[in-house]
Each structure stands twice: as C-alpha cells, then as structure tokens.
CSV table of C-alpha atoms in Angstrom, one decimal:
chain,number,residue,atom,x,y,z
A,224,MET,CA,0.0,0.1,0.1
A,225,ASP,CA,2.9,2.3,0.6
A,226,THR,CA,4.3,1.7,-2.8
A,227,LEU,CA,0.9,2.0,-4.4
A,228,PHE,CA,0.1,5.4,-3.0
A,229,ASN,CA,3.6,6.5,-2.7
A,230,THR,CA,3.1,7.3,1.0
A,231,LYS,CA,4.3,6.0,4.3
A,232,PHE,CA,1.3,4.8,6.1
A,233,GLU,CA,1.5,4.7,9.8
A,234,GLY,CA,1.1,1.3,11.7
A,235,ASP,CA,3.0,-1.3,13.7
A,236,PRO,CA,3.5,-4.8,12.1
A,237,ALA,CA,1.2,-7.2,13.8
A,238,SER,CA,2.5,-10.5,15.2
A,239,HIS,CA,1.2,-13.8,13.9
A,240,SER,CA,0.2,-15.1,17.2
A,241,GLN,CA,-3.4,-13.5,17.3
A,242,PRO,CA,-6.3,-15.7,18.8
A,243,GLY,CA,-8.5,-14.6,16.1
A,244,VAL,CA,-9.1,-12.4,13.1
A,245,GLN,CA,-9.2,-8.6,13.8
A,246,LEU,CA,-9.9,-5.9,11.5
A,247,LYS,CA,-7.8,-2.6,11.8
A,248,SER,CA,-9.3,0.4,10.0
A,249,SER,CA,-7.2,3.6,9.3
A,250,THR,CA,-8.4,6.6,7.4
A,251,TYR,CA,-5.9,8.9,5.5
A,252,ASP,CA,-6.4,12.2,3.7
A,253,LEU,CA,-4.1,12.1,0.5
A,254,GLN,CA,-3.4,15.0,-2.0
A,255,GLU,CA,-1.6,14.9,-5.2
A,256,SER,CA,-1.8,17.6,-7.9
A,257,ASN,CA,-4.8,19.3,-6.4
A,258,VAL,CA,-6.7,16.1,-6.1
A,259,ASN,CA,-7.9,15.0,-2.7
A,260,LEU,CA,-8.7,11.5,-1.7
A,261,LYS,CA,-9.9,10.2,1.7
A,262,LEU,CA,-8.5,6.6,1.7
A,263,THR,CA,-9.6,4.0,4.3
A,264,ILE,CA,-7.4,1.0,4.6
A,265,VAL,CA,-8.6,-2.1,6.3
A,266,SER,CA,-6.3,-4.8,7.4
A,267,THR,CA,-7.2,-8.2,8.2
A,268,VAL,CA,-5.0,-8.8,11.2
A,269,GLY,CA,-4.2,-12.5,12.2
A,270,PHE,CA,-6.1,-13.9,8.9
A,271,GLY,CA,-4.9,-17.5,8.4
A,272,ASP,CA,-2.7,-17.7,11.4
A,273,GLN,CA,-5.0,-19.8,13.7
A,274,ILE,CA,-4.8,-23.6,13.6
A,275,ASN,CA,-8.6,-23.8,13.3
A,276,LYS,CA,-9.2,-21.5,10.2
A,277,GLU,CA,-12.8,-22.7,9.8
A,278,ASP,CA,-14.4,-19.3,10.8
A,279,SER,CA,-11.6,-17.0,9.6
A,280,TYR,CA,-13.8,-15.2,7.1
A,281,LYS,CA,-16.5,-14.4,9.4
A,282,PRO,CA,-15.1,-11.3,11.1
A,283,ILE,CA,-14.5,-9.9,7.4
A,284,VAL,CA,-18.1,-10.6,6.3
A,285,GLU,CA,-19.5,-9.0,9.4
A,286,PHE,CA,-17.3,-6.0,9.1
A,287,ILE,CA,-18.5,-5.5,5.4
A,288,ASP,CA,-22.1,-6.2,6.4
A,289,ALA,CA,-21.7,-3.4,9.4
A,290,GLN,CA,-20.6,-0.9,6.9
A,291,PHE,CA,-23.6,-1.6,4.5
A,292,GLU,CA,-25.9,-1.4,7.6
A,293,ALA,CA,-24.6,1.9,8.6
A,294,TYR,CA,-25.2,3.2,5.1
A,295,LEU,CA,-28.7,1.7,4.9
A,296,GLN,CA,-29.6,3.2,8.3
A,297,GLU,CA,-28.6,6.7,6.9
A,298,GLU,CA,-30.6,5.9,3.8
A,299,LEU,CA,-33.7,5.2,5.9
A,300,LYS,CA,-33.6,8.5,8.0
A,301,ILE,CA,-36.3,11.0,7.2
A,302,ARG,CA,-33.6,13.7,6.7
A,303,ARG,CA,-30.8,12.1,4.7
A,304,VAL,CA,-27.3,13.7,4.3
A,305,LEU,CA,-25.8,11.4,2.0
A,306,HIS,CA,-23.9,14.0,0.3
A,307,ASN,CA,-22.0,14.9,3.5
A,308,TYR,CA,-22.0,11.1,4.8
A,309,HIS,CA,-18.6,9.6,5.2
A,310,ASP,CA,-19.1,6.4,3.0
A,311,THR,CA,-17.2,3.5,5.0
A,312,ARG,CA,-18.4,0.8,2.5
A,313,ILE,CA,-15.5,-1.3,1.1
A,314,HIS,CA,-15.0,-0.6,-2.7
A,315,ALA,CA,-12.2,-3.1,-3.4
A,316,CYS,CA,-10.7,-6.2,-1.7
A,317,LEU,CA,-6.9,-6.8,-2.7
A,318,TYR,CA,-6.8,-10.5,-2.0
A,319,PHE,CA,-3.2,-11.5,-1.5
A,320,ILE,CA,-2.3,-15.1,-2.7
A,321,ALA,CA,0.9,-16.7,-1.4
A,322,PRO,CA,3.5,-17.4,-4.4
A,323,THR,CA,3.4,-21.0,-3.8
A,324,GLY,CA,3.3,-22.0,-7.6
A,325,HIS,CA,0.8,-24.7,-6.5
A,326,SER,CA,-3.0,-24.5,-6.1
A,327,LEU,CA,-5.0,-22.0,-3.9
A,328,LYS,CA,-5.5,-22.9,-0.4
A,329,SER,CA,-8.9,-24.1,0.9
A,330,LEU,CA,-9.1,-21.0,3.1
A,331,ASP,CA,-8.5,-18.6,0.0
A,332,LEU,CA,-11.3,-20.3,-1.9
A,333,VAL,CA,-13.8,-20.4,1.0
A,334,THR,CA,-13.1,-16.8,1.9
A,335,MET,CA,-13.3,-15.5,-1.7
A,336,LYS,CA,-16.6,-17.4,-2.2
A,337,LYS,CA,-18.0,-15.8,1.0
A,338,LEU,CA,-16.8,-12.3,-0.2
A,339,ASP,CA,-17.6,-12.3,-3.7
A,340,SER,CA,-21.1,-10.9,-3.3
A,341,LYS,CA,-20.2,-8.5,-0.9
A,342,VAL,CA,-17.1,-6.8,-2.2
A,343,ASN,CA,-15.2,-6.3,-5.5
A,344,ILE,CA,-12.3,-8.9,-5.2
A,345,ILE,CA,-9.0,-8.3,-7.1
A,346,PRO,CA,-6.7,-11.3,-6.5
A,347,ILE,CA,-3.0,-10.5,-6.2
A,348,ILE,CA,0.0,-12.7,-6.2
A,349,ALA,CA,2.3,-11.2,-3.6
A,350,LYS,CA,6.1,-11.3,-3.5
A,351,SER,CA,5.9,-12.5,-7.3
A,352,ASP,CA,9.7,-12.5,-7.5
A,353,ALA,CA,9.8,-15.5,-5.4
A,354,ILE,CA,8.9,-17.8,-8.3
A,355,SER,CA,10.1,-18.0,-12.0
A,356,LYS,CA,8.4,-16.4,-15.0
A,357,SER,CA,7.4,-19.5,-16.5
A,358,GLU,CA,6.0,-21.0,-13.1
A,359,LEU,CA,4.2,-17.5,-12.5
A,360,THR,CA,2.5,-18.1,-15.9
A,361,LYS,CA,1.4,-21.5,-15.0
A,362,PHE,CA,0.3,-20.3,-11.5
A,363,LYS,CA,-1.9,-17.5,-12.9
A,364,ILE,CA,-3.7,-20.0,-15.4
A,365,LYS,CA,-4.1,-22.4,-12.4
A,366,ILE,CA,-5.7,-19.8,-10.1
A,367,THR,CA,-7.9,-18.6,-12.8
A,368,SER,CA,-9.1,-22.2,-13.5
A,369,GLU,CA,-9.8,-23.0,-9.9
A,370,LEU,CA,-11.6,-19.7,-9.3
A,371,VAL,CA,-14.0,-20.5,-12.4
A,372,SER,CA,-14.4,-24.2,-11.4
A,373,ASN,CA,-15.4,-23.2,-7.8
A,374,GLY,CA,-17.8,-20.5,-8.9
A,375,VAL,CA,-15.7,-17.4,-7.3
A,376,GLN,CA,-16.8,-14.1,-8.9
A,377,ILE,CA,-13.9,-11.9,-8.9
A,378,TYR,CA,-13.9,-8.2,-10.2
A,379,GLN,CA,-13.8,-7.8,-13.9
A,380,PHE,CA,-12.6,-4.5,-15.3
A,381,PRO,CA,-15.7,-3.1,-17.3
A,382,THR,CA,-15.6,-3.4,-21.2
A,383,ASP,CA,-18.9,-1.6,-22.0
A,384,ASP,CA,-17.3,1.8,-22.1
A,385,GLU,CA,-15.4,2.2,-25.5
A,386,SER,CA,-12.9,4.5,-24.2
A,387,VAL,CA,-11.4,1.9,-21.7
A,388,ALA,CA,-12.9,-1.2,-23.3
A,389,GLU,CA,-9.5,-2.2,-25.1
A,390,ILE,CA,-7.2,-1.6,-22.1
A,391,ASN,CA,-9.6,-3.2,-19.5
A,392,GLY,CA,-10.2,-6.4,-21.7
A,393,THR,CA,-6.3,-6.7,-22.0
A,394,MET,CA,-6.0,-6.3,-18.3
A,395,ASN,CA,-8.7,-8.9,-17.4
A,396,ALA,CA,-6.3,-11.5,-19.3
A,397,HIS,CA,-3.6,-10.5,-16.9
A,398,LEU,CA,-5.6,-11.2,-13.7
A,399,PRO,CA,-4.4,-12.3,-11.1
A,400,PHE,CA,-1.7,-9.5,-11.0
A,401,ALA,CA,1.5,-10.6,-9.9
A,402,VAL,CA,3.1,-7.6,-7.8
A,403,ILE,CA,6.2,-6.6,-6.1
A,404,GLY,CA,6.3,-3.9,-3.3
A,405,SER,CA,9.2,-1.6,-2.3
A,406,THR,CA,9.7,1.9,-0.9
A,407,GLU,CA,13.5,1.9,-1.4
A,408,GLU,CA,14.6,3.9,-4.4
A,409,LEU,CA,17.8,2.7,-6.3
A,410,LYS,CA,19.7,4.4,-9.0
A,411,ILE,CA,19.3,2.5,-12.3
A,412,GLY,CA,20.9,4.2,-15.2
A,413,ASN,CA,20.2,7.9,-14.9
A,414,LYS,CA,17.0,7.4,-12.9
A,415,MET,CA,16.0,6.7,-9.3
A,416,MET,CA,13.4,4.0,-9.4
A,417,LYS,CA,11.5,1.9,-6.7
A,418,ALA,CA,13.3,-1.5,-6.8
A,419,ARG,CA,14.3,-4.5,-4.6
A,420,GLN,CA,18.1,-5.2,-4.6
A,421,TYR,CA,19.1,-8.9,-4.5
A,422,PRO,CA,22.5,-10.6,-4.8
A,423,TRP,CA,21.6,-11.9,-8.1
A,424,GLY,CA,20.3,-8.8,-9.4
A,425,THR,CA,17.7,-5.8,-9.2
A,426,VAL,CA,13.9,-6.0,-9.5
A,427,GLN,CA,12.2,-2.9,-10.6
A,428,VAL,CA,8.7,-2.5,-9.2
A,429,GLU,CA,7.6,-0.1,-12.0
A,430,ASN,CA,9.0,-2.1,-14.8
A,431,GLU,CA,6.3,-4.1,-16.5
A,432,ALA,CA,8.5,-6.7,-17.5
A,433,HIS,CA,9.5,-7.6,-14.0
A,434,CYS,CA,5.9,-7.6,-12.3
A,435,ASP,CA,2.4,-6.3,-12.9
A,436,PHE,CA,2.6,-3.4,-10.2
A,437,VAL,CA,2.0,-0.7,-12.8
A,438,LYS,CA,-1.1,-2.4,-14.1
A,439,LEU,CA,-2.6,-2.7,-10.9
A,440,ARG,CA,-2.0,0.9,-10.1
A,441,GLU,CA,-3.4,2.0,-13.4
A,442,MET,CA,-6.4,-0.1,-13.2
A,443,LEU,CA,-7.2,0.4,-9.5
A,444,ILE,CA,-6.5,4.3,-9.2
A,445,ARG,CA,-6.6,5.9,-12.5
A,446,VAL,CA,-9.0,4.0,-14.8
A,447,ASN,CA,-11.5,2.1,-12.7
A,448,MET,CA,-11.8,3.8,-9.3
A,449,GLU,CA,-15.3,5.2,-10.1
A,450,ASP,CA,-16.5,1.8,-11.6
A,451,LEU,CA,-15.5,0.1,-8.4
A,452,ARG,CA,-17.5,2.6,-6.2
A,453,GLU,CA,-20.4,2.1,-8.6
A,454,GLN,CA,-20.3,-1.6,-8.5
A,455,THR,CA,-20.2,-1.6,-4.6
A,456,HIS,CA,-23.3,0.6,-4.8
A,457,THR,CA,-25.4,-0.9,-7.5
A,458,ARG,CA,-24.5,-4.6,-7.0
A,459,HIS,CA,-23.1,-5.4,-3.7
A,460,TYR,CA,-24.9,-2.9,-1.5
A,461,GLU,CA,-28.3,-3.2,-3.3
A,462,LEU,CA,-28.1,-7.0,-2.9
A,463,TYR,CA,-27.6,-6.5,1.0
A,464,ARG,CA,-30.2,-3.8,1.0
A,465,ARG,CA,-32.8,-6.0,-0.9
A,466,CYS,CA,-32.2,-9.0,1.5
A,467,LYS,CA,-32.3,-6.7,4.7
A,468,LEU,CA,-35.7,-5.2,3.6
A,469,GLU,CA,-37.2,-8.5,2.4
A,470,GLU,CA,-36.3,-9.8,6.0
A,471,MET,CA,-38.2,-6.8,7.3
A,472,GLY,CA,-41.1,-7.6,5.1
A,473,PHE,CA,-40.7,-5.0,2.5
A,474,LYS,CA,-41.5,-6.1,-1.2
A,475,ASP,CA,-41.7,-4.5,-4.6
A,476,THR,CA,-44.9,-6.5,-5.6
A,477,ASP,CA,-47.8,-8.2,-3.7
A,478,PRO,CA,-48.6,-11.9,-4.3
A,479,ASP,CA,-50.6,-10.6,-7.4
A,480,SER,CA,-47.5,-9.0,-9.0
A,481,LYS,CA,-49.1,-5.5,-8.3
A,482,PRO,CA,-46.9,-2.6,-7.1
A,483,PHE,CA,-47.0,-2.6,-3.3
A,484,SER,CA,-46.7,1.0,-1.8
A,485,LEU,CA,-44.4,1.9,1.1
A,486,GLN,CA,-47.4,3.1,3.0
A,487,GLU,CA,-49.3,-0.2,2.7
A,488,THR,CA,-46.1,-2.1,3.6
A,489,TYR,CA,-45.7,0.2,6.6
A,490,GLU,CA,-49.3,-0.2,7.7
A,491,ALA,CA,-49.1,-4.0,7.1
A,492,LYS,CA,-46.1,-4.3,9.1
A,493,ARG,CA,-47.4,-2.0,11.8
A,494,ASN,CA,-50.4,-4.0,12.1
A,495,GLU,CA,-48.6,-7.1,12.3
A,496,PHE,CA,-46.1,-5.7,14.9
A,497,LEU,CA,-49.3,-4.6,17.0
A,498,GLY,CA,-50.9,-8.0,16.7
A,499,GLU,CA,-47.8,-9.6,17.9
A,500,LEU,CA,-47.5,-7.1,20.7
A,501,GLN,CA,-51.1,-7.9,21.7
A,502,LYS,CA,-50.4,-11.7,21.7
A,503,LYS,CA,-47.3,-11.2,23.7
A,504,GLU,CA,-49.4,-8.8,26.0
A,505,GLU,CA,-51.9,-11.6,26.5
A,506,ALA,CA,-49.4,-14.2,27.0
A,507,MET,CA,-48.0,-12.3,29.6
A,508,ARG,CA,-51.0,-11.6,31.3
A,509,GLN,CA,-52.1,-15.2,31.1
A,510,MET,CA,-48.7,-16.2,32.5
A,511,PHE,CA,-49.2,-13.5,35.4
A,512,VAL,CA,-52.7,-14.7,36.4
A,513,GLN,CA,-51.3,-18.3,36.3
A,514,ARG,CA,-48.5,-17.5,38.5
A,515,VAL,CA,-50.7,-15.5,41.0
A,516,LYS,CA,-53.0,-18.6,41.0
A,517,GLU,CA,-50.1,-20.8,41.7
A,518,LYS,CA,-48.7,-18.4,44.5
A,519,GLU,CA,-52.3,-18.3,46.1
A,520,ALA,CA,-52.5,-22.1,46.0
A,521,GLU,CA,-49.1,-22.3,47.6
A,522,LEU,CA,-50.1,-19.7,50.2
A,523,LYS,CA,-53.4,-21.5,50.8
A,524,GLU,CA,-51.4,-24.7,51.4
A,525,ALA,CA,-49.1,-23.0,53.7
A,526,GLU,CA,-52.0,-21.5,55.6
A,527,LYS,CA,-53.6,-24.8,55.9
A,528,GLU,CA,-50.4,-26.4,57.1
A,529,LEU,CA,-50.0,-23.6,59.8
A,530,HIS,CA,-53.8,-24.3,60.9
A,531,GLU,CA,-52.9,-28.1,61.2
A,532,LYS,CA,-49.9,-27.3,63.1
A,533,PHE,CA,-51.8,-24.8,65.4
A,534,ASP,CA,-54.4,-27.4,66.1
A,535,ARG,CA,-51.8,-30.1,66.9
A,536,LEU,CA,-50.2,-27.7,69.3
A,537,LYS,CA,-53.4,-26.6,70.8
A,538,LYS,CA,-54.6,-30.2,71.5
A,539,LEU,CA,-51.1,-31.0,72.7
A,540,HIS,CA,-51.4,-28.0,75.1
A,541,GLN,CA,-54.8,-29.1,76.3
A,542,ASP,CA,-53.6,-32.6,76.9
A,543,GLU,CA,-50.7,-31.3,79.0
A,544,LYS,CA,-52.9,-29.0,80.7
A,545,LYS,CA,-55.4,-31.8,81.7
A,546,LYS,CA,-52.4,-33.7,82.9
A,547,LEU,CA,-51.3,-31.2,85.0
A,548,GLU,CA,-54.8,-30.4,86.4
A,549,ASP,CA,-55.1,-34.1,87.3
A,550,LYS,CA,-51.9,-34.3,88.9
A,551,LYS,CA,-52.6,-31.1,90.8
A,552,LYS,CA,-55.8,-32.7,92.0
A,553,SER,CA,-54.1,-35.7,93.1
A,554,LEU,CA,-51.6,-33.5,95.1
A,555,ASP,CA,-54.3,-31.6,96.5
A,556,ASP,CA,-56.0,-35.0,97.7
A,557,GLU,CA,-52.9,-36.3,99.0
A,558,VAL,CA,-52.1,-32.8,101.1
A,559,ASN,CA,-55.7,-33.0,102.4
A,560,ALA,CA,-55.3,-36.6,103.5
A,561,PHE,CA,-52.0,-35.7,105.0
A,562,LYS,CA,-53.6,-32.8,106.9
A,563,GLN,CA,-56.4,-35.1,108.2
A,564,ARG,CA,-53.9,-37.5,109.5
A,565,LYS,CA,-51.7,-34.9,111.1
A,566,THR,CA,-55.0,-33.5,112.8
A,567,ALA,CA,-56.0,-37.0,114.0
A,568,ALA,CA,-52.4,-37.4,115.2
A,569,GLU,CA,-52.4,-34.2,117.2
A,570,LEU,CA,-55.8,-35.0,118.7
A,571,LEU,CA,-54.5,-38.5,119.7
A,572,GLN,CA,-51.3,-37.0,121.2
A,573,SER,CA,-53.5,-34.4,123.1
A,574,GLN,CA,-55.8,-37.0,124.6
A,575,ALA,CA,-52.7,-39.1,125.5
A,576,GLN,CA,-51.2,-36.1,127.3
A,577,GLN,CA,-54.5,-35.4,129.3
A,578,ALA,CA,-54.6,-39.0,130.2
A,579,GLY,CA,-51.1,-39.0,131.4
A,580,GLY,CA,-51.7,-35.9,133.6
A,581,SER,CA,-54.7,-37.4,135.2
A,582,GLN,CA,-52.6,-40.5,136.1
A,583,THR,CA,-50.1,-38.2,137.5
A,584,LEU,CA,-52.5,-36.2,139.9
A,585,LYS,CA,-54.0,-39.5,141.2
A,586,ARG,CA,-50.7,-40.8,142.2
A,587,ASP,CA,-49.8,-37.6,144.0
A,588,LYS,CA,-53.0,-37.9,146.0
A,589,GLU,CA,-52.3,-41.4,146.9
A,590,ARG,CA,-48.8,-40.4,148.3
A,591,LYS,CA,-50.2,-37.6,150.3
A,592,ASN,CA,-52.6,-40.0,151.9
A,593,PHE,CA,-49.8,-42.3,152.5
A,594,PHE,CA,-47.6,-39.9,154.4
C-alpha cells in the first residue's frame, strides 16, 4: 500500500500469534496535484494464522455488512445527508495469494466465495519475484481455473465503455496481478526507481517486464476507481439492501404482482407488529394470572399447614394442661389426706397427754394420803 500510493502509512507490524482475526481500519487524507482523496485501509490482522481456520472469514463478512448497515440506516432516515456522509463501505478487496506456484489454499477459496457477493475482489499474487516467470504464468492459469471451477466471482474490469474497453479487456487477461512492493529507491541508469536489490540482481517495481505493479496501479486508481464505487453501490450494497428489506417484510410487489406501496407495507408491518404485541401482552397476562393462582395455592397450602400445626399444638397443650390439672388434684388430695392424718395424730397426742396428766395427779394424791 505504501508503494501503491507513494506514501508512508502509519502502523505497527502485527504478530502472527493473534487468537482470532481482527480488522484494523485507518483513514488517511491524501493529496496529489490538487486532487484530494480520503482513503480508508482495512487490514485483516491475524487472517490465516490460527490452527482452526474454519471461521476466519466471518469477522471480515461481519465488518463489510456493518458498513452496509450503517449506510442503509442513513438512507432510511427522514432527513438524509448522504452528500456529506462519510461512506465507509469497502469498494475493493485486494486479496493476496501466497506465491507457492501450486493450487489455491482451501481458506482462500472459501473466503473469496463468501466475499464475492459483498465486495469487489481483485486477486493479487504477492512477492511474485519468489517464483520464476514460467512458473508464474502457469500459476496464474491454475488460479484462474480454480476460481472458475469453484464459482468465485472476482472483479472484472468493465468493457462496456468504448474509451476503456480495449485496455480493460487486456488487463482482465492478466488477472491475477503478480506484484512486488518496495519503497526503497535505487539508481538505475540515470533514474531513481523503486526496486528491490538482491545478490543476483535488481527487481524494478515499476518495470512491467518484472511485475504487474504498474498494471494494478493503473487499473485501480486511474481507470476504474469510479467503477469500483459504482459496482459496490449498484451490485453489492443493493443485494444487501434488498435482502435486509425482505427480511423486514418489504417487497416491490404483492402476491398478485401488483406494485406494493411503502405506506401499505408500513401499515401492514405496523398492524402485524401490534398484533404480535397484543399476543405477547395476552400471553404475559395469562402467565401473570397463572403465577398468581399458583402463588395463591401455595399460600393456601401453607396456611392450611399452619392451621393444622396450630391445632396439633393446641390439642397437645390441652392434653398437657389436663395432665397437670389431674396431677394437681391428686396432689391436693394427698395434701388433704396428710392434713387429716396430722390432725388426727395431734388429737390423739393431746388426749394421750391429758390421760397422762390425770394419772400423775392420782398418784400424787395417793402419796399424800400415804404420808
């Protein structure tokens, strides 16, 4: 990207030990020859680094859909300001392919198949100086064959405009582009050129005999930039918008193929929503009534248990009270009997004392008479 836009973009290199795929978005304001360009670069950090790559494409698809959703929400506003809206939709996906010289990886095929209906895919063979020219030609043919056999729709440069039909038709035959990147400038002849210096020679980035970098820059920035934006809006975004509105119940025609007005659709959806709301409200009311009944039954059962427990305790109390009263009566009877025995004993004792006194007086008289 630095080579493509002749700019040093900020950003630290990411490690290959990410737990999952993360998308990092950075926006830059570029200017060249009084032409301003707001460029947003989104990097798929960690893509293909995990052992389990089954869901590697999902964060990318979700990110693209999120940008479509943001644009759709702006369109659905009553007061739209799309002329000032910062369009964050992805207009081009530069899909880098490792220069193996063999077939495409399963991850590449699956990911491109998931993305081809959402973004303009431009396949690129990275570090193309890693394989020979003859191998590169065979590799390009093999990649194209695999994309076609797997039904992957990559971006084709438009040929319907006569002014660019010839060059775009030629460039379509060169896909995928084999590129080399370098920000290092070396003096070659009398000119300073971007190149890569190797022990065996020099690879010139902007030499079309060495790589397809110039073709990519020409097609991407100078010739087809507006078509990329138009394809994003008319094809990919419209597909997302149609699917999203159909999920919400909006259609262009009714079952009789007659035009279906937005007002009628809105009223139908509103009535459907109110009906569902009433059903939910009734269901909640029934649930509330049922729970109240269940709670009342629980309370009645608890009250019944409390009454039974109270009755048991009351009966137990009465039985204990009766036992105590019987025991008290028995003790009172014993006390009375004891008192009666005591009284009788005292009476006997007093009588015995009186009898003893009479005997003493009689003996005294007898003694007196004797003396």
